[in-house]
PDB file of C-alpha atoms in Angstrom:
ATOM      1  CA  MET P   6      22.513  -0.381  -7.060  1.00  0.00           C
ATOM      2  CA  GLU P   7      19.766  -2.079  -9.036  1.00  0.00           C
ATOM      3  CA  LYS P   8      20.154  -5.715  -9.933  1.00  0.00           C
ATOM      4  CA  ARG P   9      18.928  -7.002 -13.258  1.00  0.00           C
ATOM      5  CA  ILE P  10      16.852 -10.140 -13.020  1.00  0.00           C
ATOM      6  CA  SER P  11      15.297 -11.544 -16.194  1.00  0.00           C
ATOM      7  CA  GLY P  12      15.326  -8.199 -17.989  1.00  0.00           C
ATOM      8  CA  ARG P  13      13.705  -6.241 -15.114  1.00  0.00           C
ATOM      9  CA  ALA P  14      15.422  -4.076 -12.548  1.00  0.00           C
ATOM     10  CA  LYS P  15      15.028  -5.340  -8.996  1.00  0.00           C
ATOM     11  CA  ARG P  16      14.879  -2.556  -6.399  1.00  0.00           C
ATOM     12  CA  GLY P  17      15.883  -2.745  -2.781  1.00  0.00           C
ATOM     13  CA  LEU P  18      13.277  -2.975  -0.043  1.00  0.00           C
ATOM     14  CA  PRO P  19      13.494   0.696   1.091  1.00  0.00           C
ATOM     15  CA  VAL P  20      12.938   1.952  -2.467  1.00  0.00           C
ATOM     16  CA  THR P  21      10.102  -0.500  -3.044  1.00  0.00           C
ATOM     17  CA  MET P  22       8.469   0.515   0.246  1.00  0.00           C
ATOM     18  CA  ALA P  23       8.786   4.212  -0.571  1.00  0.00           C
ATOM     19  CA  LEU P  24       7.254   3.618  -3.995  1.00  0.00           C
ATOM     20  CA  SER P  25       4.294   1.855  -2.379  1.00  0.00           C
ATOM     21  CA  ILE P  26       3.756   4.464   0.343  1.00  0.00           C
ATOM     22  CA  LEU P  27       3.831   7.478  -1.992  1.00  0.00           C
ATOM     23  CA  PRO P  28       0.510   6.612  -3.729  1.00  0.00           C
ATOM     24  CA  ALA P  29      -1.026   5.942  -0.303  1.00  0.00           C
ATOM     25  CA  VAL P  30       0.034   9.398   0.895  1.00  0.00           C
ATOM     26  CA  LEU P  31      -1.452  10.991  -2.215  1.00  0.00           C
ATOM     27  CA  THR P  32      -4.676   8.993  -1.854  1.00  0.00           C
ATOM     28  CA  ALA P  33      -5.016   9.932   1.802  1.00  0.00           C
ATOM     29  CA  ALA P  34      -4.307  13.603   1.063  1.00  0.00           C
ATOM     30  CA  VAL P  35      -6.944  13.821  -1.655  1.00  0.00           C
ATOM     31  CA  LEU P  36      -9.544  11.934   0.373  1.00  0.00           C
ATOM     32  CA  LEU P  37      -8.862  14.003   3.494  1.00  0.00           C
ATOM     33  CA  LEU P  38      -9.226  17.183   1.451  1.00  0.00           C
ATOM     34  CA  LEU P  39     -12.583  15.963   0.134  1.00  0.00           C
ATOM     35  CA  ALA P  40     -13.619  14.992   3.658  1.00  0.00           C
ATOM     36  CA  ALA P  41     -12.689  18.453   4.937  1.00  0.00           C
ATOM     37  CA  VAL P  42     -14.835  20.090   2.260  1.00  0.00           C
ATOM     38  CA  TRP P  43     -17.684  17.705   3.077  1.00  0.00           C
ATOM     39  CA  LEU P  44     -17.297  18.424   6.795  1.00  0.00           C
ATOM     40  CA  ASP P  45     -17.368  22.165   6.200  1.00  0.00           C
ATOM     41  CA  ARG P  46     -20.427  21.984   3.978  1.00  0.00           C
ATOM     42  CA  PHE P  47     -22.640  19.487   5.824  1.00  0.00           C
ATOM     43  CA  SER P  48     -21.384  19.486   9.454  1.00  0.00           C
ATOM     44  CA  PRO P  49     -21.933  15.773  10.156  1.00  0.00           C
ATOM     45  CA  ASP P  50     -21.859  14.364  13.669  1.00  0.00           C
ATOM     46  CA  GLU P  51     -18.672  13.012  15.206  1.00  0.00           C
ATOM     47  CA  THR P  52     -19.542   9.341  14.682  1.00  0.00           C
ATOM     48  CA  THR P  53     -20.087   9.830  10.963  1.00  0.00           C
ATOM     49  CA  MET P  54     -16.863  11.755  10.584  1.00  0.00           C
ATOM     50  CA  LYS P  55     -14.945   9.051  12.483  1.00  0.00           C
ATOM     51  CA  ARG P  56     -16.318   6.439  10.073  1.00  0.00           C
ATOM     52  CA  VAL P  57     -15.240   8.552   7.100  1.00  0.00           C
ATOM     53  CA  ILE P  58     -11.720   8.792   8.542  1.00  0.00           C
ATOM     54  CA  TYR P  59     -11.629   5.011   9.026  1.00  0.00           C
ATOM     55  CA  VAL P  60     -12.680   4.479   5.402  1.00  0.00           C
ATOM     56  CA  ILE P  61      -9.927   6.851   4.288  1.00  0.00           C
ATOM     57  CA  HIS P  62      -7.362   4.890   6.335  1.00  0.00           C
ATOM     58  CA  PHE P  63      -8.591   1.635   4.776  1.00  0.00           C
ATOM     59  CA  LEU P  64      -8.502   2.963   1.202  1.00  0.00           C
ATOM     60  CA  ALA P  65      -5.042   4.488   1.579  1.00  0.00           C
ATOM     61  CA  ALA P  66      -3.717   1.222   3.041  1.00  0.00           C
ATOM     62  CA  PHE P  67      -5.415  -0.725   0.239  1.00  0.00           C
ATOM     63  CA  VAL P  68      -3.608   1.410  -2.346  1.00  0.00           C
ATOM     64  CA  CYS P  69      -0.320   0.909  -0.481  1.00  0.00           C
ATOM     65  CA  GLY P  70      -0.763  -2.877  -0.407  1.00  0.00           C
ATOM     66  CA  PHE P  71      -1.907  -2.964  -4.028  1.00  0.00           C
ATOM     67  CA  VAL P  72       1.164  -1.105  -5.264  1.00  0.00           C
ATOM     68  CA  MET P  73       3.455  -3.247  -3.108  1.00  0.00           C
ATOM     69  CA  GLY P  74       1.777  -6.406  -4.395  1.00  0.00           C
ATOM     70  CA  ARG P  75       2.293  -5.248  -7.986  1.00  0.00           C
ATOM     71  CA  GLN P  76       5.987  -4.678  -7.356  1.00  0.00           C
ATOM     72  CA  GLN P  77       6.536  -7.988  -5.558  1.00  0.00           C
ATOM     73  CA  LYS P  78       5.285 -10.874  -7.670  1.00  0.00           C
ATOM     74  CA  GLU P  79       5.146 -13.526  -4.941  1.00  0.00           C
ATOM     75  CA  LYS P  80       3.909 -13.591  -1.341  1.00  0.00           C
ATOM     76  CA  ARG P  81       1.739 -10.539  -2.013  1.00  0.00           C
ATOM     77  CA  PHE P  82      -0.273 -11.163   1.145  1.00  0.00           C
ATOM     78  CA  LEU P  83       2.802 -10.804   3.343  1.00  0.00           C
ATOM     79  CA  TRP P  84       4.203  -7.874   1.351  1.00  0.00           C
ATOM     80  CA  GLY P  85       0.841  -6.159   1.720  1.00  0.00           C
ATOM     81  CA  LEU P  86       1.005  -6.751   5.480  1.00  0.00           C
ATOM     82  CA  LEU P  87       4.504  -5.244   5.599  1.00  0.00           C
ATOM     83  CA  ALA P  88       3.401  -2.235   3.554  1.00  0.00           C
ATOM     84  CA  GLY P  89       0.347  -1.706   5.781  1.00  0.00           C
ATOM     85  CA  SER P  90       2.429  -1.977   8.918  1.00  0.00           C
ATOM     86  CA  THR P  91       4.838   0.615   7.542  1.00  0.00           C
ATOM     87  CA  TRP P  92       1.914   2.861   6.607  1.00  0.00           C
ATOM     88  CA  PHE P  93       0.531   2.487  10.152  1.00  0.00           C
ATOM     89  CA  VAL P  94       3.888   3.376  11.719  1.00  0.00           C
ATOM     90  CA  LEU P  95       4.062   6.462   9.502  1.00  0.00           C
ATOM     91  CA  ILE P  96       0.550   7.527  10.564  1.00  0.00           C
ATOM     92  CA  LEU P  97       1.412   6.828  14.210  1.00  0.00           C
ATOM     93  CA  LEU P  98       4.593   8.918  14.077  1.00  0.00           C
ATOM     94  CA  VAL P  99       2.798  11.843  12.423  1.00  0.00           C
ATOM     95  CA  SER P 100       0.025  11.617  15.038  1.00  0.00           C
ATOM     96  CA  LEU P 101       2.533  11.573  17.871  1.00  0.00           C
ATOM     97  CA  ILE P 102       4.321  14.616  16.476  1.00  0.00           C
ATOM     98  CA  PHE P 103       1.161  16.659  16.052  1.00  0.00           C
ATOM     99  CA  GLN P 104      -0.426  15.599  19.354  1.00  0.00           C
ATOM    100  CA  GLY P 105       2.620  16.369  21.465  1.00  0.00           C
ATOM    101  CA  GLY P 106       3.625  12.797  22.280  1.00  0.00           C
ATOM    102  CA  THR P 107       0.294  11.648  23.727  1.00  0.00           C
ATOM    103  CA  LEU P 108      -2.024   9.259  21.970  1.00  0.00           C
ATOM    104  CA  ASP P 109      -5.427   7.704  22.652  1.00  0.00           C
ATOM    105  CA  THR P 110      -4.838   3.943  22.607  1.00  0.00           C
ATOM    106  CA  GLY P 111      -8.530   3.314  21.941  1.00  0.00           C
ATOM    107  CA  ALA P 112      -8.154   4.995  18.564  1.00  0.00           C
ATOM    108  CA  VAL P 113      -4.883   3.270  17.666  1.00  0.00           C
ATOM    109  CA  LEU P 114      -6.126  -0.329  17.528  1.00  0.00           C
ATOM    110  CA  PRO P 115      -8.901   0.226  14.945  1.00  0.00           C
ATOM    111  CA  VAL P 116      -6.474   2.147  12.729  1.00  0.00           C
ATOM    112  CA  LEU P 117      -3.912  -0.667  13.063  1.00  0.00           C
ATOM    113  CA  ALA P 118      -6.547  -3.215  12.041  1.00  0.00           C
ATOM    114  CA  LEU P 119      -7.707  -1.081   9.118  1.00  0.00           C
ATOM    115  CA  CYS P 120      -4.180  -0.417   7.863  1.00  0.00           C
ATOM    116  CA  THR P 121      -3.015  -4.013   8.018  1.00  0.00           C
ATOM    117  CA  GLY P 122      -6.303  -5.459   6.758  1.00  0.00           C
ATOM    118  CA  GLY P 123      -6.638  -2.959   3.937  1.00  0.00           C
ATOM    119  CA  SER P 124      -3.077  -3.407   2.767  1.00  0.00           C
ATOM    120  CA  MET P 125      -3.326  -7.203   2.862  1.00  0.00           C
ATOM    121  CA  ALA P 126      -6.500  -6.972   0.781  1.00  0.00           C
ATOM    122  CA  GLY P 127      -4.701  -4.661  -1.633  1.00  0.00           C
ATOM    123  CA  GLY P 128      -1.749  -7.038  -1.852  1.00  0.00           C
ATOM    124  CA  MET P 129      -4.071  -9.944  -2.623  1.00  0.00           C
ATOM    125  CA  ALA P 130      -5.965  -7.902  -5.231  1.00  0.00           C
ATOM    126  CA  ALA P 131      -2.748  -6.953  -7.054  1.00  0.00           C
TER     127      ALA P 131
END
């Protein structure tokens, strides 16, 4: 299934996307675990915790865009945007599953902006 182009194997888009999302999932899991420990120890207010969650979303999307930009050698900005959009859809689906199909639209737009912006920045940094 892999095509050889100039000595390197070229993967299909689904495989490339999965390989870029996996490090983002691991990054988010580790950072959320650290945030949970921090929350348990220091009991910050809700605003501070919301900011920490937003930073975690941004960093995970940055990693996703960075990995995608490394795999795709051209148009990294757009590939980062695609990776961030996929990461956002994954987060949205998980949120919908765990919240019983209801979602606060006021919380969705900042996460969308953070995911797409972070992944585009990661794609450009690659």
